[in-house]
mmCIF file of C-alpha atoms in Angstrom:
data_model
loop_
_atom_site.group_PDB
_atom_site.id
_atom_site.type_symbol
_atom_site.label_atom_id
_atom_site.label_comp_id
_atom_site.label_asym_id
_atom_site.label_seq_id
_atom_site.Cartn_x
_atom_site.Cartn_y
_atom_site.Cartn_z
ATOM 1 C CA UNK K 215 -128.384 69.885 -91.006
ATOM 2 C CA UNK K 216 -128.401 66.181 -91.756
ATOM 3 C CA UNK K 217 -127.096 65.740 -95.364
ATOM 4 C CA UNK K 218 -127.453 61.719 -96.250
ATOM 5 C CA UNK K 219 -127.929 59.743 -99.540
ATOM 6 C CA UNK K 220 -130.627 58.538 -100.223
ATOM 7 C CA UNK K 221 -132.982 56.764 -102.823
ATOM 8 C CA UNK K 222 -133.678 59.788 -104.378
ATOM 9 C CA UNK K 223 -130.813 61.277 -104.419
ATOM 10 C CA UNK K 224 -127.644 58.721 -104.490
ATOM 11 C CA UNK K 225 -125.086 61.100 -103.775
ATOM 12 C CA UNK K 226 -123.129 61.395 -100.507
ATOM 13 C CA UNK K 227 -123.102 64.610 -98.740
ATOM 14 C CA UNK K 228 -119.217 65.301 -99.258
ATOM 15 C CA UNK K 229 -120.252 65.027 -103.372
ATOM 16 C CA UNK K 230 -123.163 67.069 -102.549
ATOM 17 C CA UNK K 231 -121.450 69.789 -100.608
ATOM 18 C CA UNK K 232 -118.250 69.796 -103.128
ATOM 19 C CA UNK K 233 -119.321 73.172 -104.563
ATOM 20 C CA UNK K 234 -119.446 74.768 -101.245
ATOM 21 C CA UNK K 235 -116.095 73.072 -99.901
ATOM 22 C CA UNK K 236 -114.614 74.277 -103.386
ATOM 23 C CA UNK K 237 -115.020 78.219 -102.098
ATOM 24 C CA UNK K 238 -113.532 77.154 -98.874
ATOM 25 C CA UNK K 239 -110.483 77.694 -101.109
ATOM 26 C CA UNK K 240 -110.737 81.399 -101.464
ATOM 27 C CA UNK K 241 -113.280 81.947 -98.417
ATOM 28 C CA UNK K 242 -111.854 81.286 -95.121
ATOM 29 C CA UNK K 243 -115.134 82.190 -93.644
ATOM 30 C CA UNK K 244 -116.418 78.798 -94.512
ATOM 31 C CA UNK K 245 -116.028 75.496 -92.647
ATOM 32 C CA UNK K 246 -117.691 72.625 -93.440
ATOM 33 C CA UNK K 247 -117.622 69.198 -90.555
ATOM 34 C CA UNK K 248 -119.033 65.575 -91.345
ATOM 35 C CA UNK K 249 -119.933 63.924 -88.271
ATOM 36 C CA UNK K 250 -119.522 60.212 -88.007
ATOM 37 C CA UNK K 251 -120.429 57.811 -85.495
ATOM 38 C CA UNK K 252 -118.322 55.705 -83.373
ATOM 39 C CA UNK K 253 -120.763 52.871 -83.793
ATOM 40 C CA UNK K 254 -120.429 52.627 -87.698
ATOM 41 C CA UNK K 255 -118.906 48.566 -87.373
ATOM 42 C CA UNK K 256 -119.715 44.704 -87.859
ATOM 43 C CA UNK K 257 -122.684 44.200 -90.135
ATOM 44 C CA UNK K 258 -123.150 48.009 -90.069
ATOM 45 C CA UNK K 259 -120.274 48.815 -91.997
ATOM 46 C CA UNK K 260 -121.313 46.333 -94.808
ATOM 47 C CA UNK K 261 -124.769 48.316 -95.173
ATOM 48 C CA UNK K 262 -125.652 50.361 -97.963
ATOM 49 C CA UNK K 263 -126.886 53.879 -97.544
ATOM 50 C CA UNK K 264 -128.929 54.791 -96.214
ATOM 51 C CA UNK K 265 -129.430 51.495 -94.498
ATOM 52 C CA UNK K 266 -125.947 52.014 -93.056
ATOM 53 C CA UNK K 267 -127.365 55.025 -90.843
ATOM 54 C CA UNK K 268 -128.670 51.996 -88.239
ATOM 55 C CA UNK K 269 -126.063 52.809 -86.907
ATOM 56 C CA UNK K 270 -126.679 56.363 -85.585
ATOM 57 C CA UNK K 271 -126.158 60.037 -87.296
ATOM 58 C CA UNK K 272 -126.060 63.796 -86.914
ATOM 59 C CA UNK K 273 -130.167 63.973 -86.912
ATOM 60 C CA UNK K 274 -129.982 67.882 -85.780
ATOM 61 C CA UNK K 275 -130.738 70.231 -87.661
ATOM 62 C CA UNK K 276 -130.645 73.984 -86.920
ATOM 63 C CA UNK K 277 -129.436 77.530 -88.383
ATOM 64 C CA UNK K 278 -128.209 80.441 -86.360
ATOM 65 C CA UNK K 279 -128.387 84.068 -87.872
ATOM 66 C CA UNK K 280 -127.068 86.328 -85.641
ATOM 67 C CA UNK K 281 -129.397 86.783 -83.097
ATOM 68 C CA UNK K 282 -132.152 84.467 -84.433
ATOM 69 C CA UNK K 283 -132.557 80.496 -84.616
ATOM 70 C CA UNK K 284 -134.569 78.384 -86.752
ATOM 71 C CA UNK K 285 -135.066 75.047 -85.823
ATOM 72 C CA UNK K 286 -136.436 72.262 -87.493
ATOM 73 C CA UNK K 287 -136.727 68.303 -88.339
ATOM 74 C CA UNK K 288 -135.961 69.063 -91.904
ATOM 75 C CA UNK K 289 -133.357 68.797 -94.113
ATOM 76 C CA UNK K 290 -132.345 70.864 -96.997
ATOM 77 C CA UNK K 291 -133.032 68.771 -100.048
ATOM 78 C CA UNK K 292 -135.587 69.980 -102.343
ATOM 79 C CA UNK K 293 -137.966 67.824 -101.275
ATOM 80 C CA UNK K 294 -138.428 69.564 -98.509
ATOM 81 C CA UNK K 295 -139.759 72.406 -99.727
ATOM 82 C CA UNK K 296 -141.995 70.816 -102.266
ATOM 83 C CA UNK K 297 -143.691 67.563 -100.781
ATOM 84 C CA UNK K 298 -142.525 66.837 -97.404
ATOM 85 C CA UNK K 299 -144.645 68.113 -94.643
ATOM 86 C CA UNK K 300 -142.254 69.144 -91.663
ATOM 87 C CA UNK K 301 -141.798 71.617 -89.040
ATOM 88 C CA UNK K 302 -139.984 74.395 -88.487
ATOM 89 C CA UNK K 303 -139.793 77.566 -85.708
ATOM 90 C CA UNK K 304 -137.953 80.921 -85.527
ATOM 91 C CA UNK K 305 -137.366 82.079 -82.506
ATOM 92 C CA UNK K 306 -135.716 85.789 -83.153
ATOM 93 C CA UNK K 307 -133.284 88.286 -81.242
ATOM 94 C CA UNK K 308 -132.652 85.384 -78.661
ATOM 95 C CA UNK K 309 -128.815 86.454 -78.504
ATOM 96 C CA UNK K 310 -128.551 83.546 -74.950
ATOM 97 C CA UNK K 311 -130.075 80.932 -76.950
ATOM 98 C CA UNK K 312 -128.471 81.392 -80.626
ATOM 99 C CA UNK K 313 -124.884 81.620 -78.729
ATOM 100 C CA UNK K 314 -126.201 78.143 -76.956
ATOM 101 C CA UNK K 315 -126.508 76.433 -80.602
ATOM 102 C CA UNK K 316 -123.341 78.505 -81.735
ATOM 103 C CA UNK K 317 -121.155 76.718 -78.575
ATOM 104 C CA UNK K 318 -122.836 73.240 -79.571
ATOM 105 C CA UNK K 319 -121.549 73.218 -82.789
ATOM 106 C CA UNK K 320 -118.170 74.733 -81.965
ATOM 107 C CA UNK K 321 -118.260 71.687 -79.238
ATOM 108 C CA UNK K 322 -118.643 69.027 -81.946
ATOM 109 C CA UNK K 323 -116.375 70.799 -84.577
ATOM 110 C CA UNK K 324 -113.284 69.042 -83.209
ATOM 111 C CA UNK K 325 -114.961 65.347 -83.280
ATOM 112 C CA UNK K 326 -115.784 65.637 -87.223
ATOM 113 C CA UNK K 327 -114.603 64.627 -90.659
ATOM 114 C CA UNK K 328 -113.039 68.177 -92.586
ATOM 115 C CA UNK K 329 -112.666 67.652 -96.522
ATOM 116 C CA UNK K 330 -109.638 69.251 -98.260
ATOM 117 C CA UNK K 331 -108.868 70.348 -101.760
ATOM 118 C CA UNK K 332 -105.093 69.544 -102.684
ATOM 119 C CA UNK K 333 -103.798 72.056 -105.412
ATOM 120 C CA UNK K 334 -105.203 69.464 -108.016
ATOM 121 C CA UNK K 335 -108.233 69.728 -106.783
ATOM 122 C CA UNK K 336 -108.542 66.383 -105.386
ATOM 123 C CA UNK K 337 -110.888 65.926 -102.545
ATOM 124 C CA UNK K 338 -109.945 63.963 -99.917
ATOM 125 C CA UNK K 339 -111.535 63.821 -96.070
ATOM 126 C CA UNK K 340 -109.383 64.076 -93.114
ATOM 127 C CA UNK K 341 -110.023 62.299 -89.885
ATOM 128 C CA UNK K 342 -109.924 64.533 -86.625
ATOM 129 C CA UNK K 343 -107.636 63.738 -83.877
ATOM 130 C CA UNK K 344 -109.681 61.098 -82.474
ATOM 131 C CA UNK K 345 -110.597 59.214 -85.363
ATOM 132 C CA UNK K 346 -114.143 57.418 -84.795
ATOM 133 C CA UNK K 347 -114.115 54.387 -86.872
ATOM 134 C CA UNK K 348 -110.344 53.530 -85.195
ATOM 135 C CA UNK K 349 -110.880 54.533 -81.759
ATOM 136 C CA UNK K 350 -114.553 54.311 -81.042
ATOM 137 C CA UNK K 351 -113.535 53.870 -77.218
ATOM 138 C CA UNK K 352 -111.698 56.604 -76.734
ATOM 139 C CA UNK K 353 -114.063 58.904 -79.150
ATOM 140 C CA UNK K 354 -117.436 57.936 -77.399
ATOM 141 C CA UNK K 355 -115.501 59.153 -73.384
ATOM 142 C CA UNK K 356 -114.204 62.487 -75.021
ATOM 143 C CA UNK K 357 -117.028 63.114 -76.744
ATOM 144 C CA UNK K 358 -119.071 62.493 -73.997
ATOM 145 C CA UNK K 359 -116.585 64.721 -71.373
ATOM 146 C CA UNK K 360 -117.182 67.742 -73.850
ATOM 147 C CA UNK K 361 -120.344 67.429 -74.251
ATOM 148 C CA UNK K 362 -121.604 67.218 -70.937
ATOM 149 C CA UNK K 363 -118.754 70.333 -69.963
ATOM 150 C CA UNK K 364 -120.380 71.930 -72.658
ATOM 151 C CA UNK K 365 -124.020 71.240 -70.921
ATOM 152 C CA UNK K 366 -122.729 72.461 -67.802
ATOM 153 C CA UNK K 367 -121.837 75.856 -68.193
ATOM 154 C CA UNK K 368 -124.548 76.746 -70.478
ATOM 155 C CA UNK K 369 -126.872 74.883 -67.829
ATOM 156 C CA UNK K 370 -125.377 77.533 -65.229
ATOM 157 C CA UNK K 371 -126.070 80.283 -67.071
ATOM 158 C CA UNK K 372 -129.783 81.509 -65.427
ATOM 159 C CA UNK K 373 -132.789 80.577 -68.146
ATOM 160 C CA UNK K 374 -133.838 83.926 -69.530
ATOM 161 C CA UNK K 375 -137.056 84.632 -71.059
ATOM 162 C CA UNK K 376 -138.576 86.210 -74.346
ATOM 163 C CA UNK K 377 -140.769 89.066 -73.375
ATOM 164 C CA UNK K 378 -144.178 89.463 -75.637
ATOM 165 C CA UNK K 379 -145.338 92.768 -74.214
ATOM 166 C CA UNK K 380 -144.452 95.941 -73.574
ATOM 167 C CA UNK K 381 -146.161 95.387 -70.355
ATOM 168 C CA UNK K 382 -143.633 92.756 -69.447
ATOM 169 C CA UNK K 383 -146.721 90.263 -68.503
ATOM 170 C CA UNK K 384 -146.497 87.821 -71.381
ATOM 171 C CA UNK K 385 -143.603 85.735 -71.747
ATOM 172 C CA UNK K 386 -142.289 83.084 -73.499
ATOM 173 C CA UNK K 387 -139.816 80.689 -72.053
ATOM 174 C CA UNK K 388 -137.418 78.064 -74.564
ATOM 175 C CA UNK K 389 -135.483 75.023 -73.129
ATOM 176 C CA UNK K 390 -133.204 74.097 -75.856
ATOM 177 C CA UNK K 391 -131.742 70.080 -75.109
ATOM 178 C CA UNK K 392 -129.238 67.500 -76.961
ATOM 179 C CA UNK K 393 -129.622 64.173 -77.121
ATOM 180 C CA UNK K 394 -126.740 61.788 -77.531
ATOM 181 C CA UNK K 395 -127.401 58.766 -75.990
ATOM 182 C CA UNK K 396 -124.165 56.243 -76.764
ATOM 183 C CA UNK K 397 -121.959 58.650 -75.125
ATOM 184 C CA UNK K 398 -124.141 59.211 -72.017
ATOM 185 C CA UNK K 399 -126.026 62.737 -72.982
ATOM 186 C CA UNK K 400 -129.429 62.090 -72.382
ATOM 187 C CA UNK K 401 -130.582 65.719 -71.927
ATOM 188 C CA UNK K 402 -133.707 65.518 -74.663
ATOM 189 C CA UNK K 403 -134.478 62.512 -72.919
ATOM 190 C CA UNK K 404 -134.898 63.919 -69.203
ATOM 191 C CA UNK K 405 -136.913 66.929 -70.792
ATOM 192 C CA UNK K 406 -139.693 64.771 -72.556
ATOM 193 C CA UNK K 407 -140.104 62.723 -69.561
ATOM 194 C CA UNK K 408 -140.435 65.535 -67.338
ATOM 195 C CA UNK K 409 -142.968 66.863 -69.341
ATOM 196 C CA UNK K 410 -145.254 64.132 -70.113
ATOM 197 C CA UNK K 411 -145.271 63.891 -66.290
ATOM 198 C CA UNK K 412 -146.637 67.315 -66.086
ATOM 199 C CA UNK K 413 -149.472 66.443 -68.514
ATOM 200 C CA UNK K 414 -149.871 62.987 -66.754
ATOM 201 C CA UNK K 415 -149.982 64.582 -63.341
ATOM 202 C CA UNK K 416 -152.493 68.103 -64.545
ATOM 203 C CA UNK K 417 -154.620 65.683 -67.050
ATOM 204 C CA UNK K 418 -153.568 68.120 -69.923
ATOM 205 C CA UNK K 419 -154.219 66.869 -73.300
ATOM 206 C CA UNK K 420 -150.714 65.260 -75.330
ATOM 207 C CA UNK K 421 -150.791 65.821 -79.080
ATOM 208 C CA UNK K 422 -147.688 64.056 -80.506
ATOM 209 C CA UNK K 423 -146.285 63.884 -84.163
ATOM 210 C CA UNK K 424 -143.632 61.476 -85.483
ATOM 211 C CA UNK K 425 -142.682 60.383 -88.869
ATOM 212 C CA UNK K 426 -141.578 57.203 -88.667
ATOM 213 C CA UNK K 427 -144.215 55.465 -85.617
ATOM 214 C CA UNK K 428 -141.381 54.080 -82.957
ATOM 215 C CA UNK K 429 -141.774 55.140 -79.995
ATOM 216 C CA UNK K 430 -139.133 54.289 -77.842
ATOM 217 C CA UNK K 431 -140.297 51.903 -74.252
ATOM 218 C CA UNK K 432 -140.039 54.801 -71.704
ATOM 219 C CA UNK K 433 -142.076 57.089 -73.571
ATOM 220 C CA UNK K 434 -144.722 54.772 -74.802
ATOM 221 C CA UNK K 435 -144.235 53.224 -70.790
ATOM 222 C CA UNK K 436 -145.097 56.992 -69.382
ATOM 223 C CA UNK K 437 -148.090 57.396 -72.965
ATOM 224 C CA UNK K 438 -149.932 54.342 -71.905
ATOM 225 C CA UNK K 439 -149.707 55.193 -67.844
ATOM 226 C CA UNK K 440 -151.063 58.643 -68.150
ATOM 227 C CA UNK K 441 -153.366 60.596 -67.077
ATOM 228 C CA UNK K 442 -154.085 62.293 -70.086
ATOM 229 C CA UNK K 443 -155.611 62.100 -73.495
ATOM 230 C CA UNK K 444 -152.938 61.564 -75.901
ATOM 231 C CA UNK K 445 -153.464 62.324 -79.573
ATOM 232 C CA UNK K 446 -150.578 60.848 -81.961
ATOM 233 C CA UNK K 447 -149.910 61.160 -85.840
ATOM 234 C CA UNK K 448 -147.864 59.739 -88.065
ATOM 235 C CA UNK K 449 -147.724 58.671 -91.709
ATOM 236 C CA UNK K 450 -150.224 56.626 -93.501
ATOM 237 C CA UNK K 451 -148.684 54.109 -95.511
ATOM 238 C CA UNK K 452 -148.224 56.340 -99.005
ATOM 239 C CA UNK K 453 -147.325 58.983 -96.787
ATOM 240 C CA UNK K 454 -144.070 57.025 -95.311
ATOM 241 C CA UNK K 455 -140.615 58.438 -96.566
ATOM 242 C CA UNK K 456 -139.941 54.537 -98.222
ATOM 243 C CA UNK K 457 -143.301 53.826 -99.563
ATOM 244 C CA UNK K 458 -142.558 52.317 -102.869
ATOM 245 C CA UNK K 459 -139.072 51.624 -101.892
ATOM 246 C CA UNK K 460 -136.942 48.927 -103.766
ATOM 247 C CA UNK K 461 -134.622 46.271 -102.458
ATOM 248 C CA UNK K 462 -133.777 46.035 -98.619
ATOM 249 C CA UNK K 463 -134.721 49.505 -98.266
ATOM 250 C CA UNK K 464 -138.398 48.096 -99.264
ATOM 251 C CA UNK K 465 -138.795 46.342 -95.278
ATOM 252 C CA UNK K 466 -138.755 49.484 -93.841
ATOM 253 C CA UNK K 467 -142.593 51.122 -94.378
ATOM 254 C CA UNK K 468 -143.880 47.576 -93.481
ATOM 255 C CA UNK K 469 -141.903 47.539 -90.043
ATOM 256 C CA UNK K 470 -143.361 51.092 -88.979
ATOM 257 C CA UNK K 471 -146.912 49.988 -89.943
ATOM 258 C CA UNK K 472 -146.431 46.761 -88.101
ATOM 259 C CA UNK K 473 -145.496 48.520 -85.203
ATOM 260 C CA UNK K 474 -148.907 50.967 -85.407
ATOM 261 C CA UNK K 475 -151.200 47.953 -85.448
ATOM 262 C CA UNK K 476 -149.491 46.346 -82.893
ATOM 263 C CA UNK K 477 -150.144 49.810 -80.761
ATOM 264 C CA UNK K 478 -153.521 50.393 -81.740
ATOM 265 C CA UNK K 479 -154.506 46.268 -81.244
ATOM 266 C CA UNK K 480 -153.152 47.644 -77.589
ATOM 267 C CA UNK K 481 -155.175 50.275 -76.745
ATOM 268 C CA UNK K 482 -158.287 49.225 -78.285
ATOM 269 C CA UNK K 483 -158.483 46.058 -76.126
ATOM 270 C CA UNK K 484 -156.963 48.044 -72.859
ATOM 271 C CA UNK K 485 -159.589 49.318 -70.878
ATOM 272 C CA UNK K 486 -157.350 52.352 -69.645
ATOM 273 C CA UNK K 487 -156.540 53.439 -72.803
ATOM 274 C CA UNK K 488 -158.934 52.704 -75.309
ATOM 275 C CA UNK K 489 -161.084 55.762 -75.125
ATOM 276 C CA UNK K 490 -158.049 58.067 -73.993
ATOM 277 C CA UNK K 491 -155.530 57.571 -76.260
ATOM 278 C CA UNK K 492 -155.464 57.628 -80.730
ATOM 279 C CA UNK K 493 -153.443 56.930 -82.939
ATOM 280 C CA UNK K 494 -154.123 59.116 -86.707
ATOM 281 C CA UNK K 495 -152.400 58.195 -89.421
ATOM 282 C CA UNK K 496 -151.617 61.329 -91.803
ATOM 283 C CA UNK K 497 -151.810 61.435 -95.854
ATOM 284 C CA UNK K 498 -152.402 64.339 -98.360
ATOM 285 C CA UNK K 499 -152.600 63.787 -102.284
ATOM 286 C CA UNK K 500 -148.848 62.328 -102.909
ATOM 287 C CA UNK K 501 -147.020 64.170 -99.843
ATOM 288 C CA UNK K 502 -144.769 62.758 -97.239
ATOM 289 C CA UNK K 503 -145.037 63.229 -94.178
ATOM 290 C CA UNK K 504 -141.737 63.944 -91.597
ATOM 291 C CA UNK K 505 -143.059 66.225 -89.211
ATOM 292 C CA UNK K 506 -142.169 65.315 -85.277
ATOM 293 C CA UNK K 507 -142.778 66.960 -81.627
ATOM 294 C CA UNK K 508 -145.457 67.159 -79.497
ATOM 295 C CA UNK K 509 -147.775 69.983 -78.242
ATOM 296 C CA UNK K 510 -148.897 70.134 -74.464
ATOM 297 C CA UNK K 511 -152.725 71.285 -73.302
ATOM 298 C CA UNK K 512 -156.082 71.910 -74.969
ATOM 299 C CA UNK K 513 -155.115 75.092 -76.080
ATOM 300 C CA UNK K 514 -151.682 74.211 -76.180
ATOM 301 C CA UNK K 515 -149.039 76.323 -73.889
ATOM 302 C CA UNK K 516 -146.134 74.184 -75.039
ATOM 303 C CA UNK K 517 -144.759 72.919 -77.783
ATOM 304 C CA UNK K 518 -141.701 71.038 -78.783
ATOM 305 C CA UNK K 519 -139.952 71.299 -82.184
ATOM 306 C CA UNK K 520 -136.710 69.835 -83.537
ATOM 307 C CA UNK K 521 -135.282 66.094 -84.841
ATOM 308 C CA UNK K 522 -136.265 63.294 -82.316
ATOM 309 C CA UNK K 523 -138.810 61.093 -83.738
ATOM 310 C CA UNK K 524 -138.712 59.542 -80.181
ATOM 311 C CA UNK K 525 -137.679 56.152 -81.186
ATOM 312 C CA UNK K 526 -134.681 54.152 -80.418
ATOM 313 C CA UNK K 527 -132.256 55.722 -82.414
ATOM 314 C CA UNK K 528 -132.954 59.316 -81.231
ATOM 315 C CA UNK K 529 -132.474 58.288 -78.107
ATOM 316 C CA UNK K 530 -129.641 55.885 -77.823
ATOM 317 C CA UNK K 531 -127.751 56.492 -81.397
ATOM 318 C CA UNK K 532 -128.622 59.511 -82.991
ATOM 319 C CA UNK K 533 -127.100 63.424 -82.197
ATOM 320 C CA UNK K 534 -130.440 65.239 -82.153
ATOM 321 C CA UNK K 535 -131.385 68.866 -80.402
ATOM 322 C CA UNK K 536 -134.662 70.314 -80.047
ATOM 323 C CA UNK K 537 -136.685 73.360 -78.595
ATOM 324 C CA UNK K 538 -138.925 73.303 -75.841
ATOM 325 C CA UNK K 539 -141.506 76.718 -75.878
ATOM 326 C CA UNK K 540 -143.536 77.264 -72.662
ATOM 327 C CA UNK K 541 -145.819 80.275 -73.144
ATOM 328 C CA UNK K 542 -148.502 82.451 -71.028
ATOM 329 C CA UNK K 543 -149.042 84.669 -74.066
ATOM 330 C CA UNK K 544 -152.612 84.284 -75.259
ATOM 331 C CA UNK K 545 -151.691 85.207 -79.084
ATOM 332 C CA UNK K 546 -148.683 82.158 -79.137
ATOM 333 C CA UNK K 547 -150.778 80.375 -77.618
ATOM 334 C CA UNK K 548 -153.724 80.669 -80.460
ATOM 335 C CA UNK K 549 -150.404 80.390 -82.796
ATOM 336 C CA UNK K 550 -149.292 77.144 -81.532
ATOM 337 C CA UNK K 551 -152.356 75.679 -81.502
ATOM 338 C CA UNK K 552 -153.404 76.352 -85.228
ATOM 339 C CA UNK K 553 -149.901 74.892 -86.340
ATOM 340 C CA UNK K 554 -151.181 71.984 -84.399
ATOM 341 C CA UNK K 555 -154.652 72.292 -85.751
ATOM 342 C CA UNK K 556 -153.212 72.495 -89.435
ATOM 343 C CA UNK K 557 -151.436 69.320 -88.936
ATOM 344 C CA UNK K 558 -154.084 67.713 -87.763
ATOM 345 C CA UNK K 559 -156.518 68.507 -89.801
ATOM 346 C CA UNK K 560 -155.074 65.854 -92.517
ATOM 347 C CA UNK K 561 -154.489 63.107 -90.168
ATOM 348 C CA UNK K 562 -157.892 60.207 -89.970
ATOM 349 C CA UNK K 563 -158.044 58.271 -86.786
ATOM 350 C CA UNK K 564 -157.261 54.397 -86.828
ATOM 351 C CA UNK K 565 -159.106 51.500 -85.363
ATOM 352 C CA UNK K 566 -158.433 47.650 -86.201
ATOM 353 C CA UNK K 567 -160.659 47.699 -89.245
ATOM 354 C CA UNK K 568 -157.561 50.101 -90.629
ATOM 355 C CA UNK K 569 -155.021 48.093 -90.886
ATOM 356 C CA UNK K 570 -157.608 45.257 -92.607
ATOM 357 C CA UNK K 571 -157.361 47.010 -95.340
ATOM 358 C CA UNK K 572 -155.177 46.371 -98.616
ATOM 359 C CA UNK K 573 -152.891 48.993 -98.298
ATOM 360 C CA UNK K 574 -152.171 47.955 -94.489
ATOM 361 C CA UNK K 575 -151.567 44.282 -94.788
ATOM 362 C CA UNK K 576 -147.866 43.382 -93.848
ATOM 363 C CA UNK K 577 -146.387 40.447 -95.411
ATOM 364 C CA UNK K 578 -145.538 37.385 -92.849
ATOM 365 C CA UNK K 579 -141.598 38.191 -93.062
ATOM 366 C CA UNK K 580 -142.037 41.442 -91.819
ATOM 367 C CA UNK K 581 -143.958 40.892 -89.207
ATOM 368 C CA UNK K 582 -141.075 38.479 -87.724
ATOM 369 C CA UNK K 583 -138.140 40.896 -88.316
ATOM 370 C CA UNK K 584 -140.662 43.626 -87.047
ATOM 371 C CA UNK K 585 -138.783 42.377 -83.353
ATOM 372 C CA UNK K 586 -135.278 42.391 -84.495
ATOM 373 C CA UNK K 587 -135.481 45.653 -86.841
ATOM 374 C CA UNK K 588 -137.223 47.830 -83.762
ATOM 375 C CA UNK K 589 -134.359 48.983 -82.069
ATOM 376 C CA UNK K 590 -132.882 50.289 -85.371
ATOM 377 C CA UNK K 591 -135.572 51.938 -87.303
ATOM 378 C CA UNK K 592 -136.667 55.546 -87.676
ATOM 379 C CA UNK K 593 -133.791 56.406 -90.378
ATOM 380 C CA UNK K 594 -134.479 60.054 -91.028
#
């Protein structure tokens, strides 16, 4: 999972996690890795949190138990599980696929942080062999070379499906992908495109959910091209992770609802996409909403679920992994599409007159470091 400070909760994930790495003592059977990017320098290093994550993070966030997986965009903070809408999916006795995720993290293991207790129970954190803040160089090609070895051999391995019948007619088939774009992983990134090409090329319908409203140029390149009717949501402006925000955290919300207008000024006044493609924005009493992926057909037969918010960062900075379900079962089929239905069913659609509204006026400043702050946005 991705354990950050934030706002809310100022403390770092090694103070957060000290309780845990204090049975790591007497419990060999726990290990505990902080990732860190190879990209954390210049102005980035003189960011506060979370502000300092610009610079890329460990965005997956997944949990093997034995033989099942559950994957999700969340974290594990208690907001979570009280006011944050998300997304999560169990896929169960899927032995291939939860040794997969097992491998991926035994892959990274070696390129994290480990904390160690001395006998006075001072914490400290020690660096792994190739240390990423001292030898980003050499980090980012190793990484890289294990990571796509690691791709490789799982990639050989023949895709297996999930059956859903005794009859052995229905099946479910999962594509699990990385992303990890500074060291040249781009998996997640192949397996979006390919499918939006499928829906552009069939005319299926593209539902799409992301938190933070960034869509990175290839994506929105292939969204605005398409065949299809695409259907996106993200958060309304009290629904945004940082509305209320203080300081320099406070230009955030603004930048992402900048970006939406710009978007929907776009397809309103584009004859090709005005009456194909909207853009909802999603709010619900006081609760946030973080949920991300996108759903493919009417009555969809695929869905995607995990961390990408398909922006910038997830593509070029962050470490993210995801699920891709493709299904001919009629009952996950009805299943995936009220998910997608219950998601939906809080999101309003936007025109211009939306962002004339109070709540959606952006102040002049933002709207000029709207430019500049695009490429580094979608924090969480």
């Amino acid at each position: 999972t991705a354990t950050t400070a934030t706002t809310a909760s100022p403390q770092s994930s090694v103070e957060v996690l000290r309780p845990l790495i204090e049975t790591t003592k007497i419990n060999s059977q726990v290990k505990i890795h902080f990732y860190q990017t190879h990209l954390l320098k210049g102005l980035a290093k003189l960011l506060p949190s979370p502000l300092n994550e610009v610079a890329g993070v460990m965005h997956m966030k997944i949990a093997v138990f034995d033989d099942s997986l559950v994957i999700s965009g969340a974290n594990l903070s208690n907001d979570y599980f009280t006011n944050r809408q998300d997304r999560y999916m169990t896929i169960s006795n899927a032995p291939a696929l939860c040794h997969h995720f097992k491998q991926l993290v035994h892959t990274l293991s070696p390129f994290c942080f480990v904390p160690q207790l001395s006998q006075g129970n001072v914490l400290s954190i020690l660096p792994p062999e190739i240390n990423p803040l001292t030898q980003p160089k050499l980090f980012q090609r190793t990484l890289g070379y294990r990571l796509e070895q690691f791709l490789r051999v799982t990639t050989a391995i023949p895709a297996k499906s999930i059956d859903l019948s005794k009859e052995n007619r229905s099946r479910a088939w999962v594509f699990p992908s990385v992303q990890l774009g500074c060291v040249g992983v781009n998996q997640d990134e192949l397996m979006t495109r390919v499918a939006l090409k499928f829906a552009h090329i069939h005319s299926h319908r593209i539902a799409m959910a992301t938190a933070y409203f960034n869509i990175c140029e290839s994506y929105m390149h292939s969204i605005l091209n398409s065949n299809a009717k695409v259907d996106i949501v993200t958060a309304a402006p009290r629904a945004n992770g940082f509305f209320g925000a203080r300081g320099l955290i406070s230009t955030v919300a603004p930048t992402y609802l900048q970006m939406q207008k710009q978007f929907v000024k776009h397809i309103t006044t584009t004859d090709q996409c005005k009456d194909r493609i909207t853009l909802r924005e999603w709010e619900r009493k006081s609760d946030v909403f973080h949920a991300k992926g996108f759903w493919i057909g009417e009555n969809p037969f695929a869905t995607c679920v995990g961390s990408s918010n398909f922006g910038h960062r997830s593509l070029y900075r962050d470490l993210e992994a995801q699920t891709l379900v493709v299904t001919n079962d009629r009952d996950l089929q009805q299943r995936i599409f009220q998910e997608q239905t219950k998601l939906f069913q809080h999101a309003r659609s936007t025109n211009l007159q939306t962002f004339a509204q109070s709540d959606h006026v952006v102040p002049l400043p933002m709207k000029l470091l709207t430019r500049v702050m695009r490429h580094f946005t979608s924090l969480f």
